Amino acid sequence: MPADVGLIGLAVMGQNLVLNLSDHGYRIAVHNRSPDVTEAFVSGPAHGRKIIGCYTLSELVLQLERPRRVMIMVRAGQAVDAVIDGLTPLLDEGDVVVDLGNSQYQDSERRVTTLAQIGVHYVGCGVSGGELGARHGPSIMPGGDVTAWPMLKEMLPAIAAVVDGEPCCAWLGNGGAGHYVKMVHNGIEYGDMQLIAEVYHLMRDGLGLDHTQMSAHFTEWNRGKLDSYLIEITSEILDYRDDTGDVLLEKIMDTAGQKGTGKWTGISALELGMPVSLIGEAVFARCLSALKDERVDASKVLSGPNGHIGADAGAFADDLAEALYAAKVASYAQGFTLLSAASREYQWDLDFGAIAMLWRGGCIIRSRFLNDIRDAFVTNPELPNLFMAPFFADALAKAEPAWRRVVAAAALAGIPTPALSAGLAFYDGYRCARLPANMLQAQRDYFGAHTYERTDRARGEFFHTNWTGAGGDVSAGTYNE
Protein backbone atom coordinates (compact mmCIF):
# COMPACT_ATOMS: atom_id res chain seq x y z
CA MET A 1 0.00 0.00 0.00
CA PRO A 2 1.50 3.41 -0.96
CA ALA A 3 2.20 6.02 1.68
CA ASP A 4 -0.02 9.08 1.93
CA VAL A 5 2.86 11.47 2.56
CA GLY A 6 6.63 11.53 2.92
CA LEU A 7 8.60 13.45 5.51
CA ILE A 8 12.31 14.25 5.29
CA GLY A 9 14.17 15.25 8.44
CA LEU A 10 13.82 13.27 11.67
CA ALA A 11 15.05 15.66 14.33
CA VAL A 12 12.73 16.39 17.25
CA MET A 13 10.12 18.36 15.28
CA GLY A 14 10.13 15.96 12.35
CA GLN A 15 9.68 12.85 14.48
CA ASN A 16 6.83 14.36 16.44
CA LEU A 17 5.03 15.56 13.32
CA VAL A 18 5.29 12.04 11.88
CA LEU A 19 3.77 10.56 15.05
CA ASN A 20 1.04 13.22 14.92
CA LEU A 21 0.25 12.31 11.30
CA SER A 22 0.21 8.65 12.27
CA ASP A 23 -2.24 9.32 15.09
CA HIS A 24 -4.62 10.75 12.49
CA GLY A 25 -4.52 7.68 10.28
CA TYR A 26 -1.93 8.69 7.71
CA ARG A 27 0.64 6.27 6.34
CA ILE A 28 4.03 8.03 6.22
CA ALA A 29 7.33 7.32 4.47
CA VAL A 30 10.25 8.88 6.36
CA HIS A 31 13.87 9.66 5.54
CA ASN A 32 16.81 11.24 7.32
CA ARG A 33 20.23 11.92 5.83
CA SER A 34 21.73 9.81 8.65
CA PRO A 35 20.54 6.21 8.18
CA ASP A 36 21.11 5.48 11.87
CA VAL A 37 18.52 8.14 12.79
CA THR A 38 15.97 6.64 10.42
CA GLU A 39 16.58 3.14 11.79
CA ALA A 40 16.37 4.26 15.42
CA PHE A 41 13.09 6.06 14.78
CA VAL A 42 11.43 3.26 12.83
CA SER A 43 12.46 0.60 15.34
CA GLY A 44 11.77 2.84 18.34
CA PRO A 45 8.99 5.48 18.59
CA ALA A 46 7.49 4.51 15.22
CA HIS A 47 7.46 0.77 15.89
CA GLY A 48 4.09 -0.83 15.18
CA ARG A 49 2.80 2.17 13.23
CA LYS A 50 2.20 2.67 9.49
CA ILE A 51 5.55 4.41 9.15
CA ILE A 52 8.00 3.26 6.49
CA GLY A 53 11.71 3.90 6.87
CA CYS A 54 13.46 4.94 3.66
CA TYR A 55 17.21 5.23 3.30
CA THR A 56 17.38 7.18 0.04
CA LEU A 57 15.26 9.94 -1.46
CA SER A 58 14.42 7.76 -4.44
CA GLU A 59 13.18 5.00 -2.12
CA LEU A 60 10.95 7.52 -0.32
CA VAL A 61 9.52 8.90 -3.58
CA LEU A 62 8.73 5.39 -4.83
CA GLN A 63 6.69 4.71 -1.69
CA LEU A 64 4.33 7.67 -2.23
CA GLU A 65 0.85 7.76 -3.67
CA ARG A 66 0.49 10.10 -6.67
CA PRO A 67 0.31 13.04 -6.83
CA ARG A 68 3.04 12.91 -4.23
CA ARG A 69 3.12 14.98 -1.07
CA VAL A 70 6.61 15.43 0.38
CA MET A 71 7.23 17.37 3.59
CA ILE A 72 10.64 18.74 4.55
CA MET A 73 11.63 19.49 8.14
CA VAL A 74 15.32 20.42 8.04
CA ARG A 75 17.40 23.46 8.95
CA ALA A 76 16.49 26.59 6.98
CA GLY A 77 18.68 27.77 4.14
CA GLN A 78 21.07 25.60 2.14
CA ALA A 79 19.86 22.37 3.74
CA VAL A 80 16.36 22.92 2.32
CA ASP A 81 17.75 23.72 -1.13
CA ALA A 82 19.93 20.61 -0.99
CA VAL A 83 16.92 18.40 -0.24
CA ILE A 84 14.88 20.06 -3.00
CA ASP A 85 17.75 19.65 -5.47
CA GLY A 86 17.85 15.96 -4.61
CA LEU A 87 14.09 15.58 -4.91
CA THR A 88 13.31 17.46 -8.10
CA PRO A 89 14.72 14.89 -10.57
CA LEU A 90 12.54 12.27 -8.84
CA LEU A 91 9.24 14.17 -8.83
CA ASP A 92 6.56 14.50 -11.48
CA GLU A 93 4.31 17.34 -12.55
CA GLY A 94 1.59 17.91 -9.97
CA ASP A 95 3.62 16.73 -6.97
CA VAL A 96 3.76 18.94 -3.86
CA VAL A 97 6.76 19.90 -1.71
CA VAL A 98 5.93 21.35 1.72
CA ASP A 99 8.71 23.13 3.63
CA LEU A 100 7.82 22.98 7.33
CA GLY A 101 10.98 24.66 8.65
CA ASN A 102 11.69 28.28 9.57
CA SER A 103 12.71 29.32 6.06
CA GLN A 104 13.11 32.96 5.10
CA TYR A 105 10.10 34.17 3.18
CA GLN A 106 12.31 35.34 0.28
CA ASP A 107 13.57 31.77 -0.11
CA SER A 108 9.99 30.55 -0.22
CA GLU A 109 9.13 33.12 -2.89
CA ARG A 110 12.07 31.90 -4.97
CA ARG A 111 11.23 28.22 -4.51
CA VAL A 112 7.60 28.70 -5.53
CA THR A 113 8.77 30.20 -8.83
CA THR A 114 11.59 27.72 -9.43
CA LEU A 115 9.53 24.58 -8.79
CA ALA A 116 6.57 25.90 -10.76
CA GLN A 117 8.79 25.87 -13.85
CA ILE A 118 8.85 22.07 -13.69
CA GLY A 119 5.21 21.75 -12.64
CA VAL A 120 5.91 20.97 -8.97
CA HIS A 121 3.96 22.89 -6.32
CA TYR A 122 5.88 24.42 -3.41
CA VAL A 123 4.29 25.37 -0.07
CA GLY A 124 6.19 27.33 2.58
CA CYS A 125 4.50 26.36 5.82
CA GLY A 126 5.28 27.89 9.20
CA VAL A 127 4.86 25.55 12.16
CA SER A 128 4.88 26.74 15.77
CA GLY A 129 4.54 24.88 19.02
CA GLY A 130 7.87 23.23 19.68
CA GLU A 131 8.17 19.54 20.46
CA LEU A 132 4.83 19.20 22.26
CA GLY A 133 2.98 21.23 19.66
CA ALA A 134 4.35 19.12 16.83
CA ARG A 135 3.32 15.96 18.66
CA HIS A 136 -0.17 16.96 19.79
CA GLY A 137 -1.19 19.86 17.52
CA PRO A 138 0.80 22.91 16.43
CA SER A 139 -0.23 26.18 14.84
CA ILE A 140 0.23 25.72 11.08
CA MET A 141 0.68 28.64 8.66
CA PRO A 142 0.76 27.51 5.00
CA GLY A 143 1.31 29.71 1.96
CA GLY A 144 2.84 29.48 -1.49
CA ASP A 145 1.43 27.83 -4.61
CA VAL A 146 -2.33 27.92 -3.98
CA THR A 147 -2.96 25.09 -6.46
CA ALA A 148 -1.39 22.77 -3.88
CA TRP A 149 -3.89 23.61 -1.15
CA PRO A 150 -6.61 21.11 -2.22
CA MET A 151 -4.06 18.32 -1.65
CA LEU A 152 -3.25 19.58 1.86
CA LYS A 153 -6.44 21.16 3.20
CA GLU A 154 -7.55 17.99 4.99
CA MET A 155 -4.17 16.75 6.20
CA LEU A 156 -2.70 19.92 7.70
CA PRO A 157 -5.81 21.03 9.66
CA ALA A 158 -6.18 17.44 10.91
CA ILE A 159 -2.83 17.59 12.75
CA ALA A 160 -3.16 21.22 13.93
CA ALA A 161 -4.18 22.43 17.37
CA VAL A 162 -7.93 22.92 17.82
CA VAL A 163 -9.51 25.79 19.74
CA ASP A 164 -13.29 26.10 20.12
CA GLY A 165 -13.72 23.42 17.48
CA GLU A 166 -11.60 25.27 14.89
CA PRO A 167 -8.19 24.02 13.70
CA CYS A 168 -5.31 26.49 14.03
CA CYS A 169 -4.49 26.17 10.35
CA ALA A 170 -5.60 28.20 7.32
CA TRP A 171 -4.22 29.10 3.91
CA LEU A 172 -2.55 32.52 4.19
CA GLY A 173 -1.55 33.58 0.70
CA ASN A 174 0.80 33.14 -2.21
CA GLY A 175 4.58 33.25 -2.39
CA GLY A 176 6.25 33.58 0.99
CA ALA A 177 3.11 34.51 2.95
CA GLY A 178 3.16 31.47 5.22
CA HIS A 179 6.77 31.82 6.27
CA TYR A 180 6.42 35.60 6.62
CA VAL A 181 3.54 35.18 9.09
CA LYS A 182 5.61 32.61 11.00
CA MET A 183 8.56 35.04 11.04
CA VAL A 184 6.42 37.80 12.55
CA HIS A 185 4.99 35.29 15.04
CA ASN A 186 8.56 34.63 16.16
CA GLY A 187 9.32 38.35 16.33
CA ILE A 188 6.37 38.82 18.68
CA GLU A 189 7.61 35.79 20.61
CA TYR A 190 10.99 37.52 21.08
CA GLY A 191 9.16 40.56 22.43
CA ASP A 192 6.98 38.52 24.79
CA MET A 193 9.93 36.60 26.18
CA GLN A 194 12.03 39.72 26.74
CA LEU A 195 9.17 41.51 28.50
CA ILE A 196 8.75 38.58 30.87
CA ALA A 197 12.51 38.46 31.49
CA GLU A 198 12.51 42.16 32.38
CA VAL A 199 9.63 41.72 34.82
CA TYR A 200 11.50 38.82 36.42
CA HIS A 201 14.61 41.05 36.70
CA LEU A 202 12.59 43.79 38.39
CA MET A 203 11.05 41.31 40.82
CA ARG A 204 14.32 39.58 41.64
CA ASP A 205 16.75 42.50 41.89
CA GLY A 206 14.42 45.47 42.29
CA LEU A 207 12.01 44.03 44.86
CA GLY A 208 14.14 41.20 46.26
CA LEU A 209 11.37 38.60 45.90
CA ASP A 210 12.28 34.95 46.23
CA HIS A 211 11.45 32.42 43.52
CA THR A 212 8.42 31.02 45.28
CA GLN A 213 6.96 34.51 45.53
CA MET A 214 7.74 35.28 41.90
CA SER A 215 6.24 32.00 40.75
CA ALA A 216 3.08 32.72 42.73
CA HIS A 217 2.67 36.08 41.00
CA PHE A 218 2.98 34.54 37.54
CA THR A 219 0.56 31.77 38.50
CA GLU A 220 -1.96 34.38 39.63
CA TRP A 221 -1.48 36.46 36.48
CA ASN A 222 -2.08 33.40 34.34
CA ARG A 223 -5.61 33.20 35.73
CA GLY A 224 -6.50 36.64 34.35
CA LYS A 225 -5.95 38.76 31.27
CA LEU A 226 -2.27 37.72 31.03
CA ASP A 227 -3.29 34.07 30.58
CA SER A 228 -0.79 32.65 28.07
CA TYR A 229 1.60 29.79 27.46
CA LEU A 230 4.71 31.86 28.19
CA ILE A 231 3.32 33.17 31.50
CA GLU A 232 2.39 29.61 32.46
CA ILE A 233 5.83 28.14 31.79
CA THR A 234 7.55 31.10 33.48
CA SER A 235 5.73 30.23 36.69
CA GLU A 236 6.95 26.64 36.41
CA ILE A 237 10.53 27.67 35.57
CA LEU A 238 10.71 29.97 38.61
CA ASP A 239 9.63 27.14 40.90
CA TYR A 240 11.81 24.40 39.40
CA ARG A 241 14.57 22.91 41.59
CA ASP A 242 17.51 20.83 40.46
CA ASP A 243 18.65 17.61 42.14
CA THR A 244 20.46 19.62 44.85
CA GLY A 245 17.29 21.50 45.78
CA ASP A 246 18.56 24.78 44.30
CA VAL A 247 16.57 26.93 41.89
CA LEU A 248 17.80 25.79 38.48
CA LEU A 249 17.09 29.15 36.83
CA GLU A 250 19.88 30.90 38.74
CA LYS A 251 22.42 28.32 37.52
CA ILE A 252 21.63 29.03 33.86
CA MET A 253 24.15 31.35 32.16
CA ASP A 254 22.63 34.71 31.26
CA THR A 255 23.53 34.53 27.57
CA ALA A 256 20.54 34.01 25.25
CA GLY A 257 20.76 32.30 21.89
CA GLN A 258 18.75 32.99 18.76
CA LYS A 259 18.15 31.28 15.43
CA GLY A 260 17.52 34.38 13.32
CA THR A 261 13.77 34.81 12.92
CA GLY A 262 13.65 37.77 15.31
CA LYS A 263 16.50 39.40 13.40
CA TRP A 264 14.69 38.76 10.10
CA THR A 265 11.60 40.48 11.51
CA GLY A 266 13.65 43.56 12.33
CA ILE A 267 15.31 43.58 8.90
CA SER A 268 11.95 43.31 7.13
CA ALA A 269 10.55 46.10 9.31
CA LEU A 270 13.43 48.37 8.30
CA GLU A 271 12.92 47.51 4.64
CA LEU A 272 9.21 48.33 4.88
CA GLY A 273 9.69 51.36 7.14
CA MET A 274 7.65 49.95 10.02
CA PRO A 275 8.57 50.88 13.65
CA VAL A 276 8.81 47.50 15.39
CA SER A 277 10.98 49.04 18.09
CA LEU A 278 9.97 46.72 20.95
CA ILE A 279 10.69 43.61 18.89
CA GLY A 280 13.97 45.15 17.75
CA GLU A 281 15.03 45.86 21.33
CA ALA A 282 14.19 42.28 22.27
CA VAL A 283 16.58 41.05 19.57
CA PHE A 284 19.30 43.50 20.66
CA ALA A 285 18.83 42.44 24.30
CA ARG A 286 19.86 38.92 23.28
CA CYS A 287 22.85 40.36 21.43
CA LEU A 288 23.85 42.32 24.55
CA SER A 289 23.44 39.25 26.73
CA ALA A 290 26.02 37.47 24.56
CA LEU A 291 28.67 40.03 25.63
CA LYS A 292 28.96 38.25 28.96
CA ASP A 293 32.66 38.80 29.62
CA GLU A 294 32.47 42.47 28.67
CA ARG A 295 29.49 42.97 30.96
CA VAL A 296 31.27 41.37 33.88
CA ASP A 297 34.25 43.69 33.35
CA ALA A 298 31.99 46.72 32.92
CA SER A 299 30.13 45.94 36.14
CA LYS A 300 33.39 46.56 38.01
CA VAL A 301 34.03 49.92 36.33
CA LEU A 302 30.81 51.70 35.42
CA SER A 303 28.76 53.43 38.10
CA GLY A 304 25.01 53.53 38.62
CA PRO A 305 22.19 52.94 41.12
CA ASN A 306 22.17 49.83 43.29
CA GLY A 307 19.18 48.27 41.53
CA HIS A 308 16.82 48.49 44.50
CA ILE A 309 13.29 49.74 43.96
CA GLY A 310 11.97 51.51 47.03
CA ALA A 311 8.33 50.57 46.64
CA ASP A 312 5.75 48.41 48.33
CA ALA A 313 6.31 44.96 46.82
CA GLY A 314 2.62 44.10 46.54
CA ALA A 315 1.63 47.37 44.90
CA PHE A 316 4.59 47.33 42.54
CA ALA A 317 3.86 43.74 41.54
CA ASP A 318 0.37 44.88 40.56
CA ASP A 319 1.97 47.63 38.47
CA LEU A 320 4.21 45.05 36.84
CA ALA A 321 1.20 43.03 35.75
CA GLU A 322 -0.39 46.09 34.15
CA ALA A 323 2.88 47.15 32.51
CA LEU A 324 3.46 43.67 31.14
CA TYR A 325 -0.04 43.56 29.66
CA ALA A 326 0.26 47.00 28.06
CA ALA A 327 3.69 46.25 26.61
CA LYS A 328 2.43 42.93 25.23
CA VAL A 329 -0.30 44.86 23.43
CA ALA A 330 2.41 47.12 21.98
CA SER A 331 4.42 44.09 20.81
CA TYR A 332 1.42 42.54 19.05
CA ALA A 333 0.42 45.94 17.65
CA GLN A 334 3.85 46.26 16.06
CA GLY A 335 3.71 42.73 14.69
CA PHE A 336 0.30 43.17 13.08
CA THR A 337 1.29 46.57 11.68
CA LEU A 338 4.26 44.89 10.01
CA LEU A 339 2.00 42.14 8.64
CA SER A 340 -0.28 44.81 7.22
CA ALA A 341 2.61 46.59 5.49
CA ALA A 342 3.91 43.31 4.05
CA SER A 343 0.44 42.32 2.87
CA ARG A 344 0.20 45.56 0.89
CA GLU A 345 3.75 45.39 -0.43
CA TYR A 346 3.59 41.76 -1.56
CA GLN A 347 -0.14 41.67 -2.41
CA TRP A 348 -0.92 38.83 -0.03
CA ASP A 349 -4.32 40.08 1.21
CA LEU A 350 -3.67 38.67 4.69
CA ASP A 351 -6.65 38.13 6.99
CA PHE A 352 -5.45 39.46 10.36
CA GLY A 353 -8.40 38.14 12.32
CA ALA A 354 -7.75 34.68 10.89
CA ILE A 355 -4.06 34.96 11.80
CA ALA A 356 -4.99 35.77 15.40
CA MET A 357 -7.15 32.64 15.37
CA LEU A 358 -4.22 30.53 14.12
CA TRP A 359 -2.13 31.68 17.06
CA ARG A 360 -4.70 30.86 19.76
CA GLY A 361 -3.55 27.26 20.10
CA GLY A 362 -0.46 25.13 19.63
CA CYS A 363 2.00 27.99 19.17
CA ILE A 364 4.40 29.63 21.62
CA ILE A 365 2.60 33.00 21.76
CA ARG A 366 -0.86 31.54 22.35
CA SER A 367 -2.72 33.70 24.83
CA ARG A 368 -6.18 34.71 25.93
CA PHE A 369 -6.10 38.15 24.39
CA LEU A 370 -5.69 36.80 20.86
CA ASN A 371 -9.48 36.48 21.00
CA ASP A 372 -9.63 40.23 21.60
CA ILE A 373 -7.28 40.82 18.67
CA ARG A 374 -9.46 38.64 16.46
CA ASP A 375 -12.55 40.59 17.54
CA ALA A 376 -10.82 43.90 16.82
CA PHE A 377 -10.06 42.93 13.21
CA VAL A 378 -13.48 41.34 12.67
CA THR A 379 -15.06 44.62 13.78
CA ASN A 380 -12.71 46.69 11.61
CA PRO A 381 -10.68 44.76 8.99
CA GLU A 382 -8.97 48.05 8.02
CA LEU A 383 -7.79 48.76 11.57
CA PRO A 384 -4.46 50.63 11.20
CA ASN A 385 -3.14 49.70 14.64
CA LEU A 386 -4.41 47.63 17.57
CA PHE A 387 -4.07 50.75 19.73
CA MET A 388 -7.01 52.21 17.81
CA ALA A 389 -9.42 49.37 18.60
CA PRO A 390 -11.83 50.58 21.32
CA PHE A 391 -11.13 47.53 23.50
CA PHE A 392 -7.37 48.06 23.50
CA ALA A 393 -7.59 51.86 23.71
CA ASP A 394 -9.62 51.46 26.93
CA ALA A 395 -7.31 48.75 28.28
CA LEU A 396 -4.22 50.86 27.64
CA ALA A 397 -5.83 53.91 29.27
CA LYS A 398 -6.20 51.85 32.43
CA ALA A 399 -2.76 50.26 32.28
CA GLU A 400 -0.50 53.07 31.10
CA PRO A 401 -0.11 54.88 34.48
CA ALA A 402 1.31 51.67 35.98
CA TRP A 403 3.43 51.16 32.85
CA ARG A 404 4.98 54.60 33.38
CA ARG A 405 5.63 53.94 37.07
CA VAL A 406 7.42 50.69 36.24
CA VAL A 407 9.62 52.17 33.50
CA ALA A 408 10.46 55.21 35.66
CA ALA A 409 11.28 53.08 38.70
CA ALA A 410 13.46 50.79 36.60
CA ALA A 411 15.41 53.75 35.20
CA LEU A 412 15.93 55.23 38.66
CA ALA A 413 17.06 51.87 40.00
CA GLY A 414 19.42 51.21 37.09
CA ILE A 415 17.65 48.05 35.94
CA PRO A 416 17.55 47.77 32.13
CA THR A 417 14.09 47.42 30.61
CA PRO A 418 14.69 47.87 26.88
CA ALA A 419 11.45 46.23 25.73
CA LEU A 420 9.16 47.71 28.39
CA SER A 421 10.66 51.15 27.70
CA ALA A 422 10.57 50.83 23.92
CA GLY A 423 6.93 49.78 24.05
CA LEU A 424 6.02 52.83 26.11
CA ALA A 425 8.00 55.14 23.81
CA PHE A 426 6.20 53.62 20.81
CA TYR A 427 2.84 54.18 22.51
CA ASP A 428 3.69 57.79 23.32
CA GLY A 429 5.07 58.39 19.84
CA TYR A 430 1.98 56.93 18.19
CA ARG A 431 -0.37 59.12 20.24
CA CYS A 432 1.72 62.27 19.67
CA ALA A 433 0.13 64.58 17.07
CA ARG A 434 3.35 66.55 16.58
CA LEU A 435 6.73 64.81 16.77
CA PRO A 436 10.11 66.59 16.49
CA ALA A 437 10.74 65.12 13.02
CA ASN A 438 10.45 68.66 11.61
CA MET A 439 13.88 69.26 13.15
CA LEU A 440 15.23 66.13 11.45
CA GLN A 441 13.86 67.27 8.11
CA ALA A 442 15.28 70.77 8.56
CA GLN A 443 18.70 69.27 9.30
CA ARG A 444 18.47 67.01 6.23
CA ASP A 445 17.60 69.97 4.05
CA TYR A 446 20.37 72.09 5.62
CA PHE A 447 23.22 69.65 4.92
CA GLY A 448 21.83 67.70 1.98
CA ALA A 449 19.12 69.83 0.29
CA HIS A 450 16.67 66.94 0.76
CA THR A 451 13.63 69.31 0.85
CA TYR A 452 10.67 69.34 3.25
CA GLU A 453 6.92 69.75 3.35
CA ARG A 454 5.26 72.71 5.10
CA THR A 455 2.38 72.68 7.56
CA ASP A 456 0.88 75.73 5.84
CA ARG A 457 0.89 74.16 2.37
CA ALA A 458 -0.70 71.09 0.76
CA ARG A 459 0.83 67.67 1.36
CA GLY A 460 3.03 66.52 -1.49
CA GLU A 461 4.51 69.96 -2.18
CA PHE A 462 8.22 70.13 -1.34
CA PHE A 463 10.47 73.06 -0.51
CA HIS A 464 14.17 73.76 -0.12
CA THR A 465 15.79 76.59 1.80
CA ASN A 466 19.21 78.08 1.17
CA TRP A 467 19.98 78.01 4.92
CA THR A 468 23.50 79.48 4.75
CA GLY A 469 23.03 81.85 1.86
CA ALA A 470 25.80 80.03 0.04
CA GLY A 471 24.18 76.71 -0.71
CA GLY A 472 22.17 77.65 -3.76
CA ASP A 473 18.60 76.79 -4.66
CA VAL A 474 19.12 73.34 -6.20
CA SER A 475 17.60 70.51 -4.13
CA ALA A 476 18.77 66.91 -4.01
CA GLY A 477 15.39 65.61 -5.10
CA THR A 478 15.73 62.65 -2.71
CA TYR A 479 13.21 63.45 -0.03
CA ASN A 480 12.86 59.90 1.23
CA GLU A 481 16.52 58.90 1.26
Tab-separated table of N, CA and C in Angstrom, residues 329 372-373 375-377 379-380 383-396 430:
chain	number	residue	atom	x	y	z
A	329	VAL	N	0.569	44.283	24.450
A	329	VAL	CA	-0.298	44.862	23.426
A	329	VAL	C	0.543	45.612	22.398
A	372	ASP	N	-9.321	38.799	21.685
A	372	ASP	CA	-9.631	40.230	21.602
A	372	ASP	C	-9.048	40.834	20.324
A	373	ILE	N	-7.873	40.357	19.919
A	373	ILE	CA	-7.278	40.824	18.667
A	373	ILE	C	-8.138	40.387	17.488
A	375	ASP	N	-11.328	39.786	17.514
A	375	ASP	CA	-12.553	40.589	17.536
A	375	ASP	C	-12.311	41.991	16.987
A	376	ALA	N	-11.131	42.554	17.296
A	376	ALA	CA	-10.816	43.900	16.817
A	376	ALA	C	-10.774	43.946	15.294
A	377	PHE	N	-10.167	42.929	14.673
A	377	PHE	CA	-10.063	42.930	13.208
A	377	PHE	C	-11.362	42.492	12.537
A	379	THR	N	-14.282	43.390	13.712
A	379	THR	CA	-15.063	44.625	13.779
A	379	THR	C	-14.596	45.628	12.741
A	380	ASN	N	-13.266	45.727	12.560
A	380	ASN	CA	-12.706	46.689	11.611
A	380	ASN	C	-11.523	46.059	10.880
A	383	LEU	N	-8.375	48.156	10.372
A	383	LEU	CA	-7.794	48.761	11.572
A	383	LEU	C	-6.309	49.046	11.342
A	384	PRO	N	-5.865	50.319	11.483
A	384	PRO	CA	-4.463	50.625	11.198
A	384	PRO	C	-3.500	50.172	12.279
A	385	ASN	N	-4.000	50.064	13.512
A	385	ASN	CA	-3.138	49.698	14.638
A	385	ASN	C	-4.032	49.208	15.760
A	386	LEU	N	-3.598	48.164	16.465
A	386	LEU	CA	-4.410	47.634	17.569
A	386	LEU	C	-4.714	48.690	18.617
A	387	PHE	N	-3.824	49.674	18.764
A	387	PHE	CA	-4.073	50.748	19.733
A	387	PHE	C	-5.397	51.458	19.456
A	388	MET	N	-5.825	51.449	18.204
A	388	MET	CA	-7.013	52.208	17.812
A	388	MET	C	-8.309	51.427	17.997
A	389	ALA	N	-8.223	50.148	18.307
A	389	ALA	CA	-9.424	49.368	18.601
A	389	ALA	C	-9.979	49.809	19.947
A	390	PRO	N	-11.270	50.084	20.054
A	390	PRO	CA	-11.826	50.579	21.319
A	390	PRO	C	-11.450	49.713	22.524
A	391	PHE	N	-11.464	48.399	22.375
A	391	PHE	CA	-11.132	47.528	23.504
A	391	PHE	C	-9.727	47.805	24.004
A	392	PHE	N	-8.759	47.877	23.090
A	392	PHE	CA	-7.371	48.062	23.502
A	392	PHE	C	-7.087	49.503	23.908
A	393	ALA	N	-7.756	50.471	23.284
A	393	ALA	CA	-7.590	51.860	23.715
A	393	ALA	C	-8.026	52.019	25.171
A	394	ASP	N	-9.150	51.397	25.536
A	394	ASP	CA	-9.625	51.460	26.928
A	394	ASP	C	-8.675	50.717	27.860
A	395	ALA	N	-8.212	49.536	27.438
A	395	ALA	CA	-7.313	48.745	28.280
A	395	ALA	C	-5.999	49.477	28.526
A	396	LEU	N	-5.483	50.127	27.494
A	396	LEU	CA	-4.223	50.865	27.640
A	396	LEU	C	-4.404	52.099	28.509
A	430	TYR	N	3.138	57.146	19.044
A	430	TYR	CA	1.975	56.931	18.189
A	430	TYR	C	0.835	57.879	18.545
